[in-house]
Coordinates of C-alpha atoms in Angstrom, one line a residue:
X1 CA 109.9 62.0 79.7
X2 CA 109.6 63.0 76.0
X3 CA 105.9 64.1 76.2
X4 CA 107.1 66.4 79.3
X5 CA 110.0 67.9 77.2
X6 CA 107.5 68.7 74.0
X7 CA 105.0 70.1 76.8
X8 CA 107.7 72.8 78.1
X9 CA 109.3 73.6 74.3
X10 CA 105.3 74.5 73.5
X11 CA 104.8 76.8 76.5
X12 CA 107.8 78.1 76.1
X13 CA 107.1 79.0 72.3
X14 CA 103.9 80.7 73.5
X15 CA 105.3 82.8 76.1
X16 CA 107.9 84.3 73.1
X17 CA 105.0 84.8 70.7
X18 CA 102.8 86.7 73.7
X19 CA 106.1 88.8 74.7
X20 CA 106.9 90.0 71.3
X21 CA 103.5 91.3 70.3
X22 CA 103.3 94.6 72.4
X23 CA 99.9 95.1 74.6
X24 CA 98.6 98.2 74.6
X25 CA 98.7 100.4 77.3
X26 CA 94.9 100.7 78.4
X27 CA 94.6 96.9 78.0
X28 CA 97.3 96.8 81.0
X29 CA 95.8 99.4 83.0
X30 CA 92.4 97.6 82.5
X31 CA 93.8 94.2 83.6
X32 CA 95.9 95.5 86.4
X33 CA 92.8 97.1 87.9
X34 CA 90.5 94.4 87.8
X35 CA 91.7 92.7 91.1
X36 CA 92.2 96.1 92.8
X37 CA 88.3 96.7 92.0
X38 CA 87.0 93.1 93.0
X39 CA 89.1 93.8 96.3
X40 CA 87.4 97.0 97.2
X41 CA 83.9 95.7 96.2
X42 CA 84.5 92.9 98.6
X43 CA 85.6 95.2 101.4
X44 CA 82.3 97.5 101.3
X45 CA 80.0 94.1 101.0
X46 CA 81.5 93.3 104.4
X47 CA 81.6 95.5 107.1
X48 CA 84.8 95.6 109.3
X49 CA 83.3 97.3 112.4
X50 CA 82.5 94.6 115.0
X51 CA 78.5 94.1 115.9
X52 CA 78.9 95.2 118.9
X53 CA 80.5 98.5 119.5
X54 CA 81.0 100.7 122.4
X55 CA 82.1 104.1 122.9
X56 CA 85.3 102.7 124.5
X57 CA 86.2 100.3 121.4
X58 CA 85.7 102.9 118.8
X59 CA 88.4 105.6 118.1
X60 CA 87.7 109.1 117.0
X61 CA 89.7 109.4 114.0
X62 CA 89.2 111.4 110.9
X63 CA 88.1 108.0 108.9
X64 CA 85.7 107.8 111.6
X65 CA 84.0 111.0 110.9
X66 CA 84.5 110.6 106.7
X67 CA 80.9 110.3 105.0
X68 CA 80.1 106.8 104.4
X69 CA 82.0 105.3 107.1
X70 CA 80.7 105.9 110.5
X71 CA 77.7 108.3 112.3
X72 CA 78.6 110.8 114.9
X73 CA 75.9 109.3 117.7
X74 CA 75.6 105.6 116.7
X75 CA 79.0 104.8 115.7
X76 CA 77.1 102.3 113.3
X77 CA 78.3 101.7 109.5
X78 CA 76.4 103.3 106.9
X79 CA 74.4 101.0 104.7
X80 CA 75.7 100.6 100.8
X81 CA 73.0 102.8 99.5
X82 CA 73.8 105.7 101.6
X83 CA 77.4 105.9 100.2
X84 CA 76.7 107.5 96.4
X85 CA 74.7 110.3 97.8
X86 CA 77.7 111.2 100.4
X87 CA 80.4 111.1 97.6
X88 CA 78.2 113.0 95.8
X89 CA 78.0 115.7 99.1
X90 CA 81.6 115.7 98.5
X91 CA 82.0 116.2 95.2
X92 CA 79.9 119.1 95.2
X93 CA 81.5 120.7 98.2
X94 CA 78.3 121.0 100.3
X95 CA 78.0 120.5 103.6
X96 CA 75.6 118.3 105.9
X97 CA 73.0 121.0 107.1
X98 CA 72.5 118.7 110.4
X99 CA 76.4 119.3 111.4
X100 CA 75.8 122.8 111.0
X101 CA 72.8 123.1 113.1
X102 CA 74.7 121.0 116.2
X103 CA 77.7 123.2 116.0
X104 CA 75.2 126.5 116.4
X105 CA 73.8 124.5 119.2
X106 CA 76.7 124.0 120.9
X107 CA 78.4 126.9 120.3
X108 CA 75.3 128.7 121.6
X109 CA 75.5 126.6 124.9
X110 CA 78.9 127.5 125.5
X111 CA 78.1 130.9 124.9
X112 CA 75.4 130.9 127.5
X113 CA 77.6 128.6 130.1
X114 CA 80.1 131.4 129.6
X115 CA 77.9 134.4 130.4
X116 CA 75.8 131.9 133.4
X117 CA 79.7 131.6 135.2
X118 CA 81.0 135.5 134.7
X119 CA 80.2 138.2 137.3
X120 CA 80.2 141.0 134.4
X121 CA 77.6 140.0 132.3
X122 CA 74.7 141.8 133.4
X123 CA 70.8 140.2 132.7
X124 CA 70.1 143.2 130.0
X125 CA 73.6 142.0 128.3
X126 CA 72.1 138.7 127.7
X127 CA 68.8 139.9 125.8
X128 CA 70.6 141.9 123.9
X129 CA 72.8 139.2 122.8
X130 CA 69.8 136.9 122.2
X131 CA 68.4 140.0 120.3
X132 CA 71.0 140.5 117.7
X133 CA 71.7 137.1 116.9
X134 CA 67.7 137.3 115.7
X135 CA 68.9 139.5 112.5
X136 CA 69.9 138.3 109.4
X137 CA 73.3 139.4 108.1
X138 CA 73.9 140.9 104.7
X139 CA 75.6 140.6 101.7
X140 CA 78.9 142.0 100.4
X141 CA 77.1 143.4 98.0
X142 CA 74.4 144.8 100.2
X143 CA 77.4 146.2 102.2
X144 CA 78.8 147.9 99.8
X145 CA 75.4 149.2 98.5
X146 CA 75.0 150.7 102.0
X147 CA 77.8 152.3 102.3
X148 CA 77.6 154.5 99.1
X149 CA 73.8 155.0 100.1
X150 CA 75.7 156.2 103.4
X151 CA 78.3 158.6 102.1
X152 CA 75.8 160.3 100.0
X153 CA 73.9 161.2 103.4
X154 CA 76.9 162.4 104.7
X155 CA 78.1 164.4 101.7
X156 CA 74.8 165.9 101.4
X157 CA 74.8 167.0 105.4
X158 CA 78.2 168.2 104.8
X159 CA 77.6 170.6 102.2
X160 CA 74.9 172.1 104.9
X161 CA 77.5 172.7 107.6
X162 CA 80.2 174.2 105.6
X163 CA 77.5 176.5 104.1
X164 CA 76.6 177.3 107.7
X165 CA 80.3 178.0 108.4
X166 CA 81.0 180.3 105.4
X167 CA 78.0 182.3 105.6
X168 CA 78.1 182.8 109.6
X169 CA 74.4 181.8 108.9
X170 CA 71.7 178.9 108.4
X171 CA 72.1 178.7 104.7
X172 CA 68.2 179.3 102.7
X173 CA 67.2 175.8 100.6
X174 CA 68.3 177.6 97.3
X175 CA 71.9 178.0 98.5
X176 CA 71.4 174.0 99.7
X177 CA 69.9 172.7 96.7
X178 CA 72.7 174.8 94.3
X179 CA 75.5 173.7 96.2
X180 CA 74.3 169.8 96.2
X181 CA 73.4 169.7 92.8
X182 CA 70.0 168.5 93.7
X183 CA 66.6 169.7 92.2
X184 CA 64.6 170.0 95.0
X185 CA 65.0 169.7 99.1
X186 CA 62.7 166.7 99.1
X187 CA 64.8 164.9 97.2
X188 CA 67.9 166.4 99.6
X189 CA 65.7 165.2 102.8
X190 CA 64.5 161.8 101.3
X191 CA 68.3 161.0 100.1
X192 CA 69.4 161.6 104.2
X193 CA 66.8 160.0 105.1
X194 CA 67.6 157.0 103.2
X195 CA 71.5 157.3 104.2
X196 CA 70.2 157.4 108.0
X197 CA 68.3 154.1 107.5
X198 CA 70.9 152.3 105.7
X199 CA 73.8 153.2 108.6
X200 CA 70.8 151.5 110.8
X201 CA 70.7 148.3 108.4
X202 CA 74.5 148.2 108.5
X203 CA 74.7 148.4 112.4
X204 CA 72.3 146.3 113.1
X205 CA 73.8 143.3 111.1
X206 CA 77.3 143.9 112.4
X207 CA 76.6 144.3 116.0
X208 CA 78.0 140.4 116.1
X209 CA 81.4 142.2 116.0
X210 CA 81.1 143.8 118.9
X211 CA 80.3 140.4 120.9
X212 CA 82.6 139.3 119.4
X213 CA 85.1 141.8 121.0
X214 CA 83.4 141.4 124.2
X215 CA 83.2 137.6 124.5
X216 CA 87.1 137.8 124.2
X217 CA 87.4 139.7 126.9
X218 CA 84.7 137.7 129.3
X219 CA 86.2 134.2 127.6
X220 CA 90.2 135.8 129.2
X221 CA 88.8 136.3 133.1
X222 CA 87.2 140.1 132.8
X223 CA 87.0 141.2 136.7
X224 CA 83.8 141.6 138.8
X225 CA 84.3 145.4 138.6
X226 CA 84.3 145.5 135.2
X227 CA 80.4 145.1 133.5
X228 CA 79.9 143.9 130.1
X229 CA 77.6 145.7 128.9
X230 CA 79.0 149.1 129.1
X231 CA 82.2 147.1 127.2
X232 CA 79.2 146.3 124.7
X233 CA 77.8 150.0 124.6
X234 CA 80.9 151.4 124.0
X235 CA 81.6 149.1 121.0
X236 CA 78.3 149.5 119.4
X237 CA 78.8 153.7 119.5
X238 CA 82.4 152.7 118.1
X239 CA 80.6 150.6 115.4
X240 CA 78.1 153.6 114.6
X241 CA 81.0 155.8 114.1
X242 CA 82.2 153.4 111.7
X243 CA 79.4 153.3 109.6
X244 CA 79.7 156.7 109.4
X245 CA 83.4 157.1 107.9
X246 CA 82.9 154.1 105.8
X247 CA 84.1 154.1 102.0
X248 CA 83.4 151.4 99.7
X249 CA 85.0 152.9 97.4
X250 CA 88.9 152.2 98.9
X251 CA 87.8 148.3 98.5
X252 CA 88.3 147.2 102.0
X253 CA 85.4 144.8 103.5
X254 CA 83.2 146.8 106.7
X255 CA 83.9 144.4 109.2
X256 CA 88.0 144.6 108.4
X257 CA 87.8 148.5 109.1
X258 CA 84.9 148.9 111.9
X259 CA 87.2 146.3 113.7
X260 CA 89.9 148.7 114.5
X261 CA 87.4 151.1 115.8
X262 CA 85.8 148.6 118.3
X263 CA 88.8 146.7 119.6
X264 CA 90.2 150.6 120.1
X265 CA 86.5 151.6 121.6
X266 CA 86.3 148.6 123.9
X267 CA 90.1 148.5 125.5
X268 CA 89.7 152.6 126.5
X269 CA 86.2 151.6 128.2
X270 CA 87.9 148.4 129.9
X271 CA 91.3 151.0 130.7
X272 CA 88.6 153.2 132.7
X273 CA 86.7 151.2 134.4
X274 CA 89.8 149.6 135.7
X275 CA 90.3 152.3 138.4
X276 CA 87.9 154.4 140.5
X277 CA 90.2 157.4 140.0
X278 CA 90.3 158.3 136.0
X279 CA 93.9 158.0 134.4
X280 CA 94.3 159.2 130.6
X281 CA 94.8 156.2 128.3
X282 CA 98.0 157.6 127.5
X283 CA 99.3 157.8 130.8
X284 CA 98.3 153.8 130.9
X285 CA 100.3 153.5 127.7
X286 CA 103.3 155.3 129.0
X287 CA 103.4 152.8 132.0
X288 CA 103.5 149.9 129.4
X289 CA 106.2 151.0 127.7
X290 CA 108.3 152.5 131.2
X291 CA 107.9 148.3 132.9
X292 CA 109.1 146.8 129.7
X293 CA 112.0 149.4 129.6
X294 CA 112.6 148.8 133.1
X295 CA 112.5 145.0 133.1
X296 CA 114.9 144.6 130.0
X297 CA 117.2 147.4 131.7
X298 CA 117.4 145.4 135.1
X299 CA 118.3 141.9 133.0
X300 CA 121.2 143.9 131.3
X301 CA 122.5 145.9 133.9
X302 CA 121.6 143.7 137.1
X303 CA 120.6 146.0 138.6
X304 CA 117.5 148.4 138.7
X305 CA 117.8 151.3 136.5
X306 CA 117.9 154.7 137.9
X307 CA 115.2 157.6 137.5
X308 CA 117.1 159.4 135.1
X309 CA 118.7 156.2 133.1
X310 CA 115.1 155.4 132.8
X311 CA 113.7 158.7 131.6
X312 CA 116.5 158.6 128.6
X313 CA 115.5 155.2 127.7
X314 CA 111.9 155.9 127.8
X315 CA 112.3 159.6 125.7
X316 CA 110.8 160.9 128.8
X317 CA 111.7 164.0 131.2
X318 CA 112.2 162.8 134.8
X319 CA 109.4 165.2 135.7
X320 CA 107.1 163.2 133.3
X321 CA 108.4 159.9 134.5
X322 CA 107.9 160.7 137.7
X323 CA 104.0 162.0 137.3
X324 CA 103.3 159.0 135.1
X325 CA 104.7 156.7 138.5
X326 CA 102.6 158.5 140.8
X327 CA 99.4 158.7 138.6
X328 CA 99.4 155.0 137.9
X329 CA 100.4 154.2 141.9
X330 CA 97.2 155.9 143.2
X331 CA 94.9 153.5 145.6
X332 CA 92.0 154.1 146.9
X333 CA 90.9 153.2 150.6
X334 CA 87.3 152.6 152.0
X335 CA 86.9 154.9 155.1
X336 CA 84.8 152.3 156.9
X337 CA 88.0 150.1 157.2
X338 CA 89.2 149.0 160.4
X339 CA 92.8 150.4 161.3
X340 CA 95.2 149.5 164.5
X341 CA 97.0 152.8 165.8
X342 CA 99.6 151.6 167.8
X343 CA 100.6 154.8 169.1
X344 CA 96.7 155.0 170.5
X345 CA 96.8 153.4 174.6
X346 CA 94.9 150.3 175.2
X347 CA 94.7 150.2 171.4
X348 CA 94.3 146.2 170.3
X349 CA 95.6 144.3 167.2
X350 CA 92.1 143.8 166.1
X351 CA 91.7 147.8 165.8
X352 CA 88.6 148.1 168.9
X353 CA 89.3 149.8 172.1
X354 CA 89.7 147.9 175.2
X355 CA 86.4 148.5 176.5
X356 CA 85.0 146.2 173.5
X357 CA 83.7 149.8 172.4
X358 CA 83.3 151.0 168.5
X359 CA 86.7 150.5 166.0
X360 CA 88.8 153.0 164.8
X361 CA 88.6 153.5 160.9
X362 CA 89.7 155.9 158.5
X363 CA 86.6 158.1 158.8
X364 CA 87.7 158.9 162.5
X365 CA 91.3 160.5 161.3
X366 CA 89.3 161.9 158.1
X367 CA 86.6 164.0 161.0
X368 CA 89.1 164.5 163.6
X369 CA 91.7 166.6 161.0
X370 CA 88.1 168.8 159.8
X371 CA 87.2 172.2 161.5
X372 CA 85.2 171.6 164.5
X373 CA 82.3 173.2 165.4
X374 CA 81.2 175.1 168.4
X375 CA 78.1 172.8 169.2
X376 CA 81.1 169.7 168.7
X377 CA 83.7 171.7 170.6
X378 CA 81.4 172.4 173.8
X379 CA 80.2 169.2 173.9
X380 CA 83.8 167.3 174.0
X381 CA 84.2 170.1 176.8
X382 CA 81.3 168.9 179.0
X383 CA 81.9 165.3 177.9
X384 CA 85.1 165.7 179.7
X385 CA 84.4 167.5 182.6
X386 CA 81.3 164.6 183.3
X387 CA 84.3 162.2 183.2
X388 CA 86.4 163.8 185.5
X389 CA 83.8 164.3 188.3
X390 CA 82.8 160.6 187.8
X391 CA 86.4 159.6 188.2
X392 CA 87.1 162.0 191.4
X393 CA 83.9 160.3 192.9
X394 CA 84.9 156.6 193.2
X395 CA 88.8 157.2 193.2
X396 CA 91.3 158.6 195.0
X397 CA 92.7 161.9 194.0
X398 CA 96.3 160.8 193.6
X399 CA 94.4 157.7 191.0
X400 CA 92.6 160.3 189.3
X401 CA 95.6 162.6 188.2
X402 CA 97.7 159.4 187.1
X403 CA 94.7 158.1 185.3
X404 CA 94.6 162.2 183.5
X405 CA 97.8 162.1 182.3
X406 CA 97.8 159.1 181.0
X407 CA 95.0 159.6 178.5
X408 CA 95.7 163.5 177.7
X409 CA 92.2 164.1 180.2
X410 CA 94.6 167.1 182.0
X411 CA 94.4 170.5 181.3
X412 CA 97.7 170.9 179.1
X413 CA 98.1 174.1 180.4
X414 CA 99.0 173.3 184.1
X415 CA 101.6 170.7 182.7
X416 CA 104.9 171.4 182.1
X417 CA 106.6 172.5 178.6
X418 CA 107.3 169.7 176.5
X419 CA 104.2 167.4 178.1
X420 CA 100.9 167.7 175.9
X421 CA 98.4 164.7 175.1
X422 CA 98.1 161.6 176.4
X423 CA 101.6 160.3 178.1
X424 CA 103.8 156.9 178.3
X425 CA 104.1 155.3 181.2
X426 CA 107.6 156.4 181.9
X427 CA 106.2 160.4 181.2
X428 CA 103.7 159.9 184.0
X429 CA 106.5 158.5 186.2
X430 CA 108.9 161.3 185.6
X431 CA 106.1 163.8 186.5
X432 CA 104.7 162.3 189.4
X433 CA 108.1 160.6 190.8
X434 CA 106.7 157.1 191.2
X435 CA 108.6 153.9 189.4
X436 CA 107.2 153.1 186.1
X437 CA 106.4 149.5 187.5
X438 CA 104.3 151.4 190.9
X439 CA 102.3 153.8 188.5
X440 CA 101.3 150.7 186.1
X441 CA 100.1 148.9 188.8
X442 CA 98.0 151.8 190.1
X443 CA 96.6 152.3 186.8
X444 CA 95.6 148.8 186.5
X445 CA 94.1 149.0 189.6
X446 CA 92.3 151.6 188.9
X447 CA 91.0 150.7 185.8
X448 CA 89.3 147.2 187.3
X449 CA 87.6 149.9 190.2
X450 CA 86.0 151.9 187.2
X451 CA 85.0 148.8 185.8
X452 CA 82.7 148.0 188.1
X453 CA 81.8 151.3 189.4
X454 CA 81.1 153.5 186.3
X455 CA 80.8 150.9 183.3
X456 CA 77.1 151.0 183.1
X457 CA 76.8 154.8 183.5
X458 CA 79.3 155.0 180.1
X459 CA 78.5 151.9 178.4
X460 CA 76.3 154.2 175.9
X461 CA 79.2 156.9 175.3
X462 CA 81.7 154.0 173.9

């Protein structure tokens, strides 16, 4: 028992010796990390992905996809030696050439998947896509160099024109050459030359833009009677234009001010394709802003707003509001459509005659309301009178008139004043003082005679 009291006085002596001499601070930090380091060593020896993995064990995570810790196809763990040169990717900031060859790949799939699945996207649109994508894309510093090489070209073809103006005449190459500055015309001619090939260069490298523009509009559900590459054709003129009016000197990049010109380029060629019958852009516009006004006026009101509250709200006389209604309510019609005139006898729901003969369609009412001819005129006449005597030949007399005024076939001038065209049933029986019930049966009747008497001699004329 003494020996065990000594041993604690000692170790407690010890511990009040090692307390009151301070330790310095890197000598804690030192000793503190040496576990921490052992642990992580440890961890790296031994893998902690199972041997075997499948795609349903594994989950996609961001540590999954970290350099050094698992592969994109294998799902396997990188080897030891592998790790330094992928914390030294990092460190630099560089990234793996392989990842950004897959994403062009597959961005370039989805691309053509896209245009494969849209009814716009013509077979030219394609090629030119493919053709594009084939130049290399410049600089800001290039950009900027081509721009001033740009606006020279312009500024030297502007001097020409306002000489031209001013003098009411083409102005002599000693006006042009004192007015530029220049020593020579050559130099004048190789300067626009060089302006001409450098708006080229800048074109060419930024016709991505415009696909861009375009693949927005495909990618949203463009129409079948919409085509892609007049969206694109537009765009690239837009994109010329831009080249054109560009100023490095204001410090704005190309692409942020030849945007505005192709988004603006591209939504007026969608806005008139959208309709066979051209409407202004602004009309389009003014609709836009009228069904907004509308809508938020009906949820405050309850109620639809009237003409006139509508035209104040919109700034708009109720002349213009009414032309802008009308303009954007136009439809158009194909005059080969089938129509039903129910006002038209033995006229069916399907639109064809009873006789199985030809359909009506708009092309009929369109002919009918046009001048006729004499040839047309003469011929109806004889077409008639053929009719006639074929019907006085197999039917009674009384059968014939009923089956004339029914389908306008009488002379209108031997029928009374009021009667004209082809009549009702109840029109017939007032003129011929037979029961409406009698003179549809004797129609009827007649009608199956004819149809075995005459309906090969007119089978041609239907």
């Amino acid at each position: 028992m003494a020996t065990n009291t000594q041993e604690k006085k000692l170790l407690s002596s010890d511990l009040t010796l090692n307390l009151s001499k301070p330790v310095p601070s890197s000598t804690r930090k030192v000793e503190s990390r040496k576990p921490r380091t052992k642990q992580l060593q440890q961890k790296m020896m031994k893998p902690t992905v199972p041997k075997e993995t499948s795609l349903s064990n594994v989950k996609h995570s961001r540590s999954s996809t970290m350099p050094g810790m698992a592969d994109h196809g294998s799902f396997q763990v990188r080897a030891q030696a592998d790790i330094p040169s992928s914390l030294e990717e990092k460190r630099t900031g560089s990234k793996n050439v392989t990842d950004k060859v897959v994403e062009k790949m597959r961005k370039k799939a989805s691309q053509e998947k896209m245009y494969k699945h849209s009814a716009t996207v013509p077979d030219s649109f394609v090629q030119f896509v493919d053709e594009i994508h084939q130049e290399s894309r410049i600089t800001p510093t290039e950009e900027v160099e081509l721009g001033n090489r740009v606006q020279e070209s312009v500024r030297l073809q502007q001097i020409y024109d306002n000489l031209e103006c001013e003098l009411n005449r083409e102005p002599t190459q000693e006006e042009w050459i004192t007015a530029s500055g220049n020593c020579d015309v050559k130099s004048i001619q190789e300067t626009i030359q060089d302006g001409i090939d450098a708006k080229n260069r800048l074109v060419v490298t930024n016709l991505r833009m415009v696909q861009r523009v375009v693949n927005l509009y495909i990618r949203n559900g463009l129409g079948s009677e919409y085509n892609a590459g007049d969206l694109m054709q537009e765009g690239t003129m837009a994109l010329i234009r831009a080249a054109e009016k560009f100023e490095p000197s204001r410090g704005f990049r190309f692409s942020t001010y030849a945007m505005y010109w192709i988004r603006a380029s591209v939504k007026r060629s969608q806005i008139l394709q959208s309709r066979q019958i051209n409407v202004p852009q602004r009309l389009h516009e003014t609709h836009k802003k009228v069904q907004r006004v509308a809508q938020e006026m009906e949820q405050v009101l309850g109620r639809k707003p009237a003409p006139a509250e509508l035209a104040k709200a919109t700034d708009l006389t109720e002349t213009q509001l009414e032309r802008c209604v009308k303009a954007m309510a136009q439809q158009c019609f194909s005059l080969d459509a089938e129509i039903t005139n129910t006002l038209k006898p033995n006229s069916m729901s399907n639109g064809r005659s009873s006789g199985g003969g030809r359909s009506c369609s708009l092309y009929d009412l369109v002919e009918a309301k046009a001048d006729e001819s004499e040839q047309m005129r003469l011929d109806r006449l004889f077409f008639r009178d053929d009719l006639i005597d074929s019907l006085r030949r197999y039917l009674a007399p009384h059968e014939v008139d009923l089956i004339l005024l029914r389908y306008g076939l009488m002379d209108e001038r031997t029928l009374p004043h009021g009667f004209s065209g082809p009549l009702t049933i109840s029109e017939v029986s007032r003129l011929v003082g037979i029961k409406p019930d009698k003179v549809r049966r004797m129609l009827n009747s007649s009608l199956r005679q004819l149809k075995h008497l005459i309906a090969h001699e007119w089978a041609h004329e239907a």
